[in-house]
PDB file of C-alpha atoms (C1' of nucleotides) in Angstrom:
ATOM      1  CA  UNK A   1      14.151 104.891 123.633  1.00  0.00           C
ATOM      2  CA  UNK A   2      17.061 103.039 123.398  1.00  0.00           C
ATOM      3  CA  UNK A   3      19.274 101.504 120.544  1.00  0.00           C
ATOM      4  CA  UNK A   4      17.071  98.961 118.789  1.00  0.00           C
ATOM      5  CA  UNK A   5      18.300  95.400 118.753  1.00  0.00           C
ATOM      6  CA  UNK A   6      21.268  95.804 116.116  1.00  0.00           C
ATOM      7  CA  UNK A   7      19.831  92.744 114.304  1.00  0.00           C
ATOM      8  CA  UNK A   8      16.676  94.666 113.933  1.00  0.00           C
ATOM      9  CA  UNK A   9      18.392  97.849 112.366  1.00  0.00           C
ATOM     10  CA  UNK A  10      20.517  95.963 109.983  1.00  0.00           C
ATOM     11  CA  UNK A  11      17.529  94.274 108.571  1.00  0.00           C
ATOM     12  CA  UNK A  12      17.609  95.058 104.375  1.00  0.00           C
ATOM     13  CA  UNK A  13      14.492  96.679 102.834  1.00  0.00           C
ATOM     14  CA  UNK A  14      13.639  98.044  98.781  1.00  0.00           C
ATOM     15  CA  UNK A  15      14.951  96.000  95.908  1.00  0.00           C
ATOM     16  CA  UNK A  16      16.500  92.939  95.789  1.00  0.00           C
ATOM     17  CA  UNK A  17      20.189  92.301  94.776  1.00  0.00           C
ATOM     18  CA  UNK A  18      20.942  89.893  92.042  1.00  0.00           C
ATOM     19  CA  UNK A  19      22.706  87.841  94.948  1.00  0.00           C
ATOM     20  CA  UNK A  20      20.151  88.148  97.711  1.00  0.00           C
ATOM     21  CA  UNK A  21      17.985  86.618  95.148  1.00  0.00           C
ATOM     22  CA  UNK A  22      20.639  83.610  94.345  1.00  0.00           C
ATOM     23  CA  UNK A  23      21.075  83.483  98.077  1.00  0.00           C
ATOM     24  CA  UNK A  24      17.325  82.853  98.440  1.00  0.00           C
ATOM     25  CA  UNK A  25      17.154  80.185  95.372  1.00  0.00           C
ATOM     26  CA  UNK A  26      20.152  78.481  96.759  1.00  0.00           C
ATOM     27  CA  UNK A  27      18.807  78.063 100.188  1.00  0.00           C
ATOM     28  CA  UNK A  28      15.131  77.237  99.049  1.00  0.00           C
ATOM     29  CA  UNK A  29      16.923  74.495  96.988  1.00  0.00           C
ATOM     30  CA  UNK A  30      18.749  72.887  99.469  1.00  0.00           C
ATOM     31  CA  UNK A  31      15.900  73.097 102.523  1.00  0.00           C
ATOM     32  CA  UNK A  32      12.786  73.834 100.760  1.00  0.00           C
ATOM     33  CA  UNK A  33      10.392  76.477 101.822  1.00  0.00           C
ATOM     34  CA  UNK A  34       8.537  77.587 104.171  1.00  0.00           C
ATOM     35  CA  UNK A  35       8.962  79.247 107.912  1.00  0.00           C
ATOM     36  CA  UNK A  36       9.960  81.914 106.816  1.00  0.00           C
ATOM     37  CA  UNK A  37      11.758  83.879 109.299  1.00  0.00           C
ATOM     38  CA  UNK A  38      13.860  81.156 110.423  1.00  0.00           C
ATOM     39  CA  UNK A  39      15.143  80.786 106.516  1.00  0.00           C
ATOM     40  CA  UNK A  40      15.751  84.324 106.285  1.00  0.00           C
ATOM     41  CA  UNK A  41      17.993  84.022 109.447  1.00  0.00           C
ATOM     42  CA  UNK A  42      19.610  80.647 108.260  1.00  0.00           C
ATOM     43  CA  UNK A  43      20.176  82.045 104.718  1.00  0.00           C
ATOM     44  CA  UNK A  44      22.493  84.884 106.197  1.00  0.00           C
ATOM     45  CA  UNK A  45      19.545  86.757 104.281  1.00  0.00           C
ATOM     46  CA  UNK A  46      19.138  90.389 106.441  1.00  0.00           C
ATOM     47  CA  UNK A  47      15.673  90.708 105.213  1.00  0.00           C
ATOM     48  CA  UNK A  48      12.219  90.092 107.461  1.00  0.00           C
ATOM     49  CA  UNK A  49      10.502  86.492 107.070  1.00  0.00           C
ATOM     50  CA  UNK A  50       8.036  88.218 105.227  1.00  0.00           C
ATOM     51  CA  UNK A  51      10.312  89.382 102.653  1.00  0.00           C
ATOM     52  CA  UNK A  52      11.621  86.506 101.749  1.00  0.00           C
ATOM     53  CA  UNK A  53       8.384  84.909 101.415  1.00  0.00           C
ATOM     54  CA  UNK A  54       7.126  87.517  98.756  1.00  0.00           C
ATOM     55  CA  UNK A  55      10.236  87.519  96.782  1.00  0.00           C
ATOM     56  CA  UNK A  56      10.416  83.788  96.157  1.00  0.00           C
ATOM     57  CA  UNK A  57       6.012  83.733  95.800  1.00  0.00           C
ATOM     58  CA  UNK A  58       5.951  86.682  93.720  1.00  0.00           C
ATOM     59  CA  UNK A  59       9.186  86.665  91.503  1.00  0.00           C
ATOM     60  CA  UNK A  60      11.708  83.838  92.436  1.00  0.00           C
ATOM     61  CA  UNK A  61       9.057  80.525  92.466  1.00  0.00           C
ATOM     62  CA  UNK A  62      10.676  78.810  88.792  1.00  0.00           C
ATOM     63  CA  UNK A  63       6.271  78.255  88.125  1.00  0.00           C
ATOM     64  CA  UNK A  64       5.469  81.798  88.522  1.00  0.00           C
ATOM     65  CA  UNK A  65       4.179  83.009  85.067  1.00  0.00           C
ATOM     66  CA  UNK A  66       5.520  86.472  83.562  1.00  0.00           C
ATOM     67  CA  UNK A  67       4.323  88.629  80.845  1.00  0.00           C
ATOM     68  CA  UNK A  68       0.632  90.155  80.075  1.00  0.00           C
ATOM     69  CA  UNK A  69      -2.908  88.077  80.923  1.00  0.00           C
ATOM     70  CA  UNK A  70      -4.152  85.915  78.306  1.00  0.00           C
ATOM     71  CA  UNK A  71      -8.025  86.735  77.414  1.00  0.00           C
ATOM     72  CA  UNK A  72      -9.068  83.743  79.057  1.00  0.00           C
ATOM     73  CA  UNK A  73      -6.897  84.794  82.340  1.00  0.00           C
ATOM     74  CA  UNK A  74      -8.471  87.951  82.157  1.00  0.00           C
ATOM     75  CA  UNK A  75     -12.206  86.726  81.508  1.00  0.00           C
ATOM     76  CA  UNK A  76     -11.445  84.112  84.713  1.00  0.00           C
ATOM     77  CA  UNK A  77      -9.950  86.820  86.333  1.00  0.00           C
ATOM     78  CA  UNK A  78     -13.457  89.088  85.676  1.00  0.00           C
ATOM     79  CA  UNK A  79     -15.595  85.902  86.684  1.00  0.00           C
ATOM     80  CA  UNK A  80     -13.683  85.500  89.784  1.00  0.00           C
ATOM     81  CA  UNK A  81     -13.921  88.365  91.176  1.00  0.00           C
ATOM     82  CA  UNK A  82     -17.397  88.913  90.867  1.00  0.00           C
ATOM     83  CA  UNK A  83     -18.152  85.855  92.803  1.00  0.00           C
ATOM     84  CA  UNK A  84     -15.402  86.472  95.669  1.00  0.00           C
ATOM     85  CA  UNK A  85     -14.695  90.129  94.604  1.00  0.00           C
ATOM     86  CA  UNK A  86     -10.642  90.927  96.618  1.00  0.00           C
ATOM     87  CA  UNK A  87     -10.059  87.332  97.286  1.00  0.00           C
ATOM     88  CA  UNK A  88      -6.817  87.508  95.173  1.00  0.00           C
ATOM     89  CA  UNK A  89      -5.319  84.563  96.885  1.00  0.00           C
ATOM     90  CA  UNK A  90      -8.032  82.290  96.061  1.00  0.00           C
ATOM     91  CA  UNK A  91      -8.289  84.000  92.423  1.00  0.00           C
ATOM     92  CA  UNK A  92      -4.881  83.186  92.014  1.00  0.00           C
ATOM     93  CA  UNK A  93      -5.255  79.426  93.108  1.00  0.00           C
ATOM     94  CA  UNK A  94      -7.796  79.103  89.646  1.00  0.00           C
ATOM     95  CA  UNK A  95      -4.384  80.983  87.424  1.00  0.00           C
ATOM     96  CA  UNK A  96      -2.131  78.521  87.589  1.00  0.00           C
ATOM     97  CA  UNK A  97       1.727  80.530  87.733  1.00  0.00           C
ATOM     98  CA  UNK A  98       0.078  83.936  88.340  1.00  0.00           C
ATOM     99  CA  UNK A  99       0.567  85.335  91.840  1.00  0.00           C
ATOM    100  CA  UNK A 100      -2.350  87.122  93.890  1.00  0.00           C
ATOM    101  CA  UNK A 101      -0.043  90.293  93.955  1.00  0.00           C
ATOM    102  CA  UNK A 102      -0.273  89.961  90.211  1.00  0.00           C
ATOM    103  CA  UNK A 103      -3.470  89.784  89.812  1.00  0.00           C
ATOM    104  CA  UNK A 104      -4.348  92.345  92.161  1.00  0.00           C
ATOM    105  CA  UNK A 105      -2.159  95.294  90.282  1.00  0.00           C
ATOM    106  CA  UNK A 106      -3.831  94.415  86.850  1.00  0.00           C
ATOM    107  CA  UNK A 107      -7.437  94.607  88.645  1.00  0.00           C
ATOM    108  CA  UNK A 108      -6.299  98.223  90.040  1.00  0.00           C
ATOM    109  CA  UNK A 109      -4.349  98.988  87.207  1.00  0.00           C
ATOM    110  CA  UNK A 110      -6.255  98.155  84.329  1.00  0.00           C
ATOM    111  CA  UNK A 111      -9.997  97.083  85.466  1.00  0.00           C
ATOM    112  CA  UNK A 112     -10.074  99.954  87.733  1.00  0.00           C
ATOM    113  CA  UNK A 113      -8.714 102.375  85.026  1.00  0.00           C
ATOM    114  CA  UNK A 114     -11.396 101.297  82.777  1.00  0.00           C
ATOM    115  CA  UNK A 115     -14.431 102.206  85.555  1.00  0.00           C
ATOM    116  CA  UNK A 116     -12.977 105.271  85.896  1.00  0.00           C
ATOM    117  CA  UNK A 117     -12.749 106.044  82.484  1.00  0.00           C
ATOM    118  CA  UNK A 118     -16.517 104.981  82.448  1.00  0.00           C
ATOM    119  CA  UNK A 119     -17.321 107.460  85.523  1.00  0.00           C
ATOM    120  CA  UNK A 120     -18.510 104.467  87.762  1.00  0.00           C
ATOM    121  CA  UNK A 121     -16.874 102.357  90.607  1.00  0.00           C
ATOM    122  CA  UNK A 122     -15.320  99.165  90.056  1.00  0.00           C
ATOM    123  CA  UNK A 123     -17.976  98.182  93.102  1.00  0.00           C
ATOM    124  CA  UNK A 124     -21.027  99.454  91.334  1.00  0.00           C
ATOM    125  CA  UNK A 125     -23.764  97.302  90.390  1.00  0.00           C
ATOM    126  CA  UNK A 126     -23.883  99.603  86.891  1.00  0.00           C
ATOM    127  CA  UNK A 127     -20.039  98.366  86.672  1.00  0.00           C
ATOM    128  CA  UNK A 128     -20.599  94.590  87.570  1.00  0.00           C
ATOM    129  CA  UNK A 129     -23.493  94.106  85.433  1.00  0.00           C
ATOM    130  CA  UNK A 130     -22.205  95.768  82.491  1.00  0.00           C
ATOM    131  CA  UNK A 131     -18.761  94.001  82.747  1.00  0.00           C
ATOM    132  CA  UNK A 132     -21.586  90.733  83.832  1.00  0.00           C
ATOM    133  CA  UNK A 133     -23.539  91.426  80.314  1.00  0.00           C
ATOM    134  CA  UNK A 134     -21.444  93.095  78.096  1.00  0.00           C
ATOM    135  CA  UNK A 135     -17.677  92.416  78.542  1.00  0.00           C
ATOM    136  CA  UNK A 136     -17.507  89.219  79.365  1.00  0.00           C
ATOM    137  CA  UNK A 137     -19.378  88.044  77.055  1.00  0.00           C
ATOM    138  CA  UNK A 138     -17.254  89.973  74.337  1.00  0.00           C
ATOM    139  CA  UNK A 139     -14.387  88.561  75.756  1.00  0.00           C
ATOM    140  CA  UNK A 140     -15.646  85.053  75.147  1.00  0.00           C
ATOM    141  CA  UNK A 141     -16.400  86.171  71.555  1.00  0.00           C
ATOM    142  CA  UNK A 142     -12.974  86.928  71.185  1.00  0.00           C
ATOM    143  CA  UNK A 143     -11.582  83.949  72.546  1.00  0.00           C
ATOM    144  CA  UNK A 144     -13.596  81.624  70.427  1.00  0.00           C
ATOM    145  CA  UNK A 145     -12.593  83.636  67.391  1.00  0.00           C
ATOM    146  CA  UNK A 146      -9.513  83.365  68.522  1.00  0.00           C
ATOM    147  CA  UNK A 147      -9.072  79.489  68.640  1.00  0.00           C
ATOM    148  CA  UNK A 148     -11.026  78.938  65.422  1.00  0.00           C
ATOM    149  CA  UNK A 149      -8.504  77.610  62.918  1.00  0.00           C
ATOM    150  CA  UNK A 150      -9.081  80.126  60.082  1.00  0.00           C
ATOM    151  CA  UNK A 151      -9.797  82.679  63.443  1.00  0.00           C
ATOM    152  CA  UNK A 152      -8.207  85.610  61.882  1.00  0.00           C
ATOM    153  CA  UNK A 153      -7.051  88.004  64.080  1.00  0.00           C
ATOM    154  CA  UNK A 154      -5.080  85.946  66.763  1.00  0.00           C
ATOM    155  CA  UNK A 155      -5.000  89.002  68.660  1.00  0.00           C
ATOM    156  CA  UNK A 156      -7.064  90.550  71.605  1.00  0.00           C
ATOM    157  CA  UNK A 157      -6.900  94.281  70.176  1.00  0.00           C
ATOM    158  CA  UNK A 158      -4.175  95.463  68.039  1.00  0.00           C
ATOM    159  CA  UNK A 159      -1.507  94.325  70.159  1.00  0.00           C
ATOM    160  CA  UNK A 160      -1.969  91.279  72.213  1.00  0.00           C
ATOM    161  CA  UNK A 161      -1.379  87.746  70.699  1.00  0.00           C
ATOM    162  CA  UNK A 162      -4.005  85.987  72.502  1.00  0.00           C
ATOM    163  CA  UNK A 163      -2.303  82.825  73.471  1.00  0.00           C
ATOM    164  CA  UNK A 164      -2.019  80.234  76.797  1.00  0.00           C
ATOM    165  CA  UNK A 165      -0.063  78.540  78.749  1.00  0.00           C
ATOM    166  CA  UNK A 166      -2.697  77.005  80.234  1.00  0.00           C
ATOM    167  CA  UNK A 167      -1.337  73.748  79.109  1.00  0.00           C
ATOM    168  CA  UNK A 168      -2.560  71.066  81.460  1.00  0.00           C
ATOM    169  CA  UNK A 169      -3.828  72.539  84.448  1.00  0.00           C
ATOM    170  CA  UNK A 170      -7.075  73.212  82.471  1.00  0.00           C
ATOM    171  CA  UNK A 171      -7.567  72.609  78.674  1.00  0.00           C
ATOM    172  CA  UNK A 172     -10.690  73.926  79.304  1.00  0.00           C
ATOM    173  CA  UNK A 173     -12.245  76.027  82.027  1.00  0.00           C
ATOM    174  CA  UNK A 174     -15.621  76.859  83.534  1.00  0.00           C
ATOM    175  CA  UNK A 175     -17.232  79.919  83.480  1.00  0.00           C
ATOM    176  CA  UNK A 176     -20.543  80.972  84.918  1.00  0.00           C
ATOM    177  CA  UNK A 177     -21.636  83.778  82.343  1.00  0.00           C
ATOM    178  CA  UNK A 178     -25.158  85.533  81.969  1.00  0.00           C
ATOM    179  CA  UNK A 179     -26.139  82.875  84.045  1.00  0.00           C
ATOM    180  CA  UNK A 180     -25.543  80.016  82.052  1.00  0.00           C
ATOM    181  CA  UNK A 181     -22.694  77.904  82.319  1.00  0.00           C
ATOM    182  CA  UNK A 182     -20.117  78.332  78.956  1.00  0.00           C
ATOM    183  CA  UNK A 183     -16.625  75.785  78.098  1.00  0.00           C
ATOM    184  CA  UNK A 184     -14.007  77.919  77.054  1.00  0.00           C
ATOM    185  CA  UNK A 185     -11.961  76.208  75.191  1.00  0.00           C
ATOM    186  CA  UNK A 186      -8.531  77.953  74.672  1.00  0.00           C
ATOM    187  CA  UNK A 187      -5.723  76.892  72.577  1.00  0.00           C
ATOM    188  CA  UNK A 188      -2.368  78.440  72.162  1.00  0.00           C
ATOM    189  CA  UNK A 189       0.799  78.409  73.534  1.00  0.00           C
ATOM    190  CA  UNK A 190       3.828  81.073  74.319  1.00  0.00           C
ATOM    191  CA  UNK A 191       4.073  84.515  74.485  1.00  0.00           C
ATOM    192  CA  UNK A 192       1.703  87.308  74.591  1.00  0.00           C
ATOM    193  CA  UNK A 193       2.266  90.771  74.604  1.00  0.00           C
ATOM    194  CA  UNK A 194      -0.678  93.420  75.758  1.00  0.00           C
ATOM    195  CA  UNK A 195      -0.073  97.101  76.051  1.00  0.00           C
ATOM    196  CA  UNK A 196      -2.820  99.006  77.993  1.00  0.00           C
ATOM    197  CA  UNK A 197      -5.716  98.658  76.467  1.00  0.00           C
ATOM    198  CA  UNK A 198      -5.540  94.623  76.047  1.00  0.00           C
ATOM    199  CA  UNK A 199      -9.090  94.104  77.799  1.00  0.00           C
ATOM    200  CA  UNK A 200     -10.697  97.005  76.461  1.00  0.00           C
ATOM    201  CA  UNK A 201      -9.923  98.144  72.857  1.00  0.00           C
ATOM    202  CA  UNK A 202     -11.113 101.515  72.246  1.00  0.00           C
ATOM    203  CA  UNK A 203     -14.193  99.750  70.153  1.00  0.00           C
ATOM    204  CA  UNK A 204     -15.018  98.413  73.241  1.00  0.00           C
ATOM    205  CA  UNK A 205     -14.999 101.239  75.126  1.00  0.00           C
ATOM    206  CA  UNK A 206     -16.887 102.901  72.891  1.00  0.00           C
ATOM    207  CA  UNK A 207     -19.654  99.888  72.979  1.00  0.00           C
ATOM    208  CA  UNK A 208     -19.821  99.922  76.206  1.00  0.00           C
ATOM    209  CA  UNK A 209     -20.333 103.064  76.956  1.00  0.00           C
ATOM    210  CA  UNK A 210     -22.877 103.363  74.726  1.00  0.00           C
ATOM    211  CA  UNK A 211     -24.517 100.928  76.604  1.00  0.00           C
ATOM    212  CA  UNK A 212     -23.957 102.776  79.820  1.00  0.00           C
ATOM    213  CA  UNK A 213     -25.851 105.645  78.690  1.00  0.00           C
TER     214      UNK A 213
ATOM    215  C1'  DA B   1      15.982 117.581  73.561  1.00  0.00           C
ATOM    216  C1'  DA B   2      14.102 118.145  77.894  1.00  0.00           C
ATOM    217  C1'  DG B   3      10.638 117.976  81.197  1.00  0.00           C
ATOM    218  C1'  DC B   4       6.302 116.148  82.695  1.00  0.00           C
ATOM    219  C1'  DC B   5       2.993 112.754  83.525  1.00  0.00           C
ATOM    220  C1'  DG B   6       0.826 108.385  83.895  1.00  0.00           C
ATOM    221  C1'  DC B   7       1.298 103.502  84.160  1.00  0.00           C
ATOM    222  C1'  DG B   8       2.815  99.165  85.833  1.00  0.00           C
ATOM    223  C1'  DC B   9       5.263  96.501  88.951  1.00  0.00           C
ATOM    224  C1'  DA B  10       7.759  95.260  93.098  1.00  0.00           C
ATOM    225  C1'  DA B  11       7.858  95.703  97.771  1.00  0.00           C
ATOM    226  C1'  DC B  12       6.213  97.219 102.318  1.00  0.00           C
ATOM    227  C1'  DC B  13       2.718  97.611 105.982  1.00  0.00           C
ATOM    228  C1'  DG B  14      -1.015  96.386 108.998  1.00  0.00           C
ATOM    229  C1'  DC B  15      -4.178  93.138 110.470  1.00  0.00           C
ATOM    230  C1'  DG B  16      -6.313  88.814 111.428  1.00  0.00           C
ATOM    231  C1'  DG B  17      -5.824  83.847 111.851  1.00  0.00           C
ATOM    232  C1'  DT B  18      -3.326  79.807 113.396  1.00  0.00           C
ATOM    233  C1'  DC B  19      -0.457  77.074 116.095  1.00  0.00           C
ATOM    234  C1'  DG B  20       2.571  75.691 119.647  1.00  0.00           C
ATOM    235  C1'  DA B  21       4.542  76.411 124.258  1.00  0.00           C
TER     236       DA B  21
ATOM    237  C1'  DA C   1      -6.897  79.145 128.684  1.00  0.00           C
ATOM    238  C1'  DT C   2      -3.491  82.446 127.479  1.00  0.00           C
ATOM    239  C1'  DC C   3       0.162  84.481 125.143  1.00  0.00           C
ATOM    240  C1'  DG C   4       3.539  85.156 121.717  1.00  0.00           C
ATOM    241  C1'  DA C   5       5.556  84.049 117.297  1.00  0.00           C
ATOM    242  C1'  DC C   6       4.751  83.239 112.780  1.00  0.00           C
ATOM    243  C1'  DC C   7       2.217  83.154 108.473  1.00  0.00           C
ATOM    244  C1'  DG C   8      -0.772  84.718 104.849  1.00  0.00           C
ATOM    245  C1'  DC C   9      -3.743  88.115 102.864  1.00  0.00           C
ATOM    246  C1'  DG C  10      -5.329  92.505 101.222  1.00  0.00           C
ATOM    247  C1'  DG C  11      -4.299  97.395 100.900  1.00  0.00           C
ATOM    248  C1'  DT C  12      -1.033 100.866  99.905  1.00  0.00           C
ATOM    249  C1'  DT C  13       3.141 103.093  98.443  1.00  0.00           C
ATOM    250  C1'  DG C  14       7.392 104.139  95.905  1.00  0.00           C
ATOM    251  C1'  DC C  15      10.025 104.030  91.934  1.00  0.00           C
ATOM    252  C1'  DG C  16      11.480 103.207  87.223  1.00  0.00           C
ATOM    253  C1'  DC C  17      10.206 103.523  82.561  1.00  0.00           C
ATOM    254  C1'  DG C  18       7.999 104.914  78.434  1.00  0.00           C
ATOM    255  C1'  DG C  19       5.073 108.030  76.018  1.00  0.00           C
ATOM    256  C1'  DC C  20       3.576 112.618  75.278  1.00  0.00           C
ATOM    257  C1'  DT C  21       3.938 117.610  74.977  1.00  0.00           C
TER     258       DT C  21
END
DNA sequence: AAGCCGCGCAACCGCGGTCGA
DNA sequence: ATCGACCGCGGTTGCGCGGCT
């Protein structure tokens, strides 16, 4: 074979630099965004169309939301899915500022941790209809307790602050649970910080698998 | 204190769809 | 009608970091 296109081999990959990522803004600024390998070539950028596009999607985009999923993220997030199941794209259109890449690393992360934990696959019908019957439902219990003004423990487990910045995309969303149709109505604003186990505590776990039994 | 291990996130890869020449 | 380039999506991988032993 010979030499590839020298183009071609000088194209970046792995982490961005603090001033690829500047380079990116800058550009995006100034022309917008969109076709993708022509910006990457116009921004002096040596990285694939492609790249580009995920960097500014997934980090750079000023919209994109960091930090841990609320409880009502994560209960839309559990909804979701059951109805499209790996759609993360279209998931992520109903999460305003999360990204589908996002979304799809706490489903394998997290939700997937959890069926394992519980000896069952994420694409069982044991694991749908218990997280259909028993989580979900939980999870609304917790967000309602949550936005009641004497509420208690603002907290999803012992470490999240269950807050949103759902602001107003959505005061309110709908969810299809147990076959009825719920409001949630979720107040709250700034951060939130979950470790782990935000969308099972360990009670949880233990309640559900008692009901797995 | 050091090494190991697991987790979470960022990025890459492959594939299918779309659109324009 | 065909072909190639580009785009977007979903799956997978690699690496850094923090917790545990």
């Amino acid at each position: 074979m010979a030499a590839e296109p020298e183009e071609e081999a000088e194209l970046r990959r792995g982490p961005w630099t603090v001033d690829e990522d500047l380079t990116l803004i800058n550009y995006i600024a100034d022309h917008g965004e969109g076709r993708w390998n022509a910006l990457a070539r116009a921004a002096g950028l040596r990285r694939t169309g492609k790249s580009c596009r995920l960097r500014w999607l997934n980090y750079l985009r000023p919209d994109v939301k960091r930090g841990n999923f609320t409880a009502d993220e994560q209960l839309l997030i559990l909804d979701l899915h059951s109805r499209w199941g790996n759609r993360w794209s279209k998931i992520a259109q109903h999460l305003p500022g999360r990204t589908d890449n996002e979304i799809k690393n706490y489903w394998r992360t997290r939700v997937q941790k959890h069926a394992k934990q519980l000896n069952c696959d994420v694409g069982s019908a044991t694991f749908k209809d218990a997280m259909r019957y028993l989580w979900m439902p939980r999870l609304v219990e917790r967000i309602h307790a949550t936005a009641a003004p004497t509420g208690g423990d603002p907290t999803i487990g012992d470490t999240s602050a269950v807050t949103t910045s759902r602001s107003a995309s959505s005061g309110s969303f709908t969810s299809e649970l147990c076959g009825e149709e719920k409001n949630l109505h979720v107040h709250g604003s700034g951060e939130k910080t979950t470790s782990g186990g935000d969308w099972m505590q360990d009670a949880d776990q233990e309640f559900w698998a008692m009901h797995m039994q």
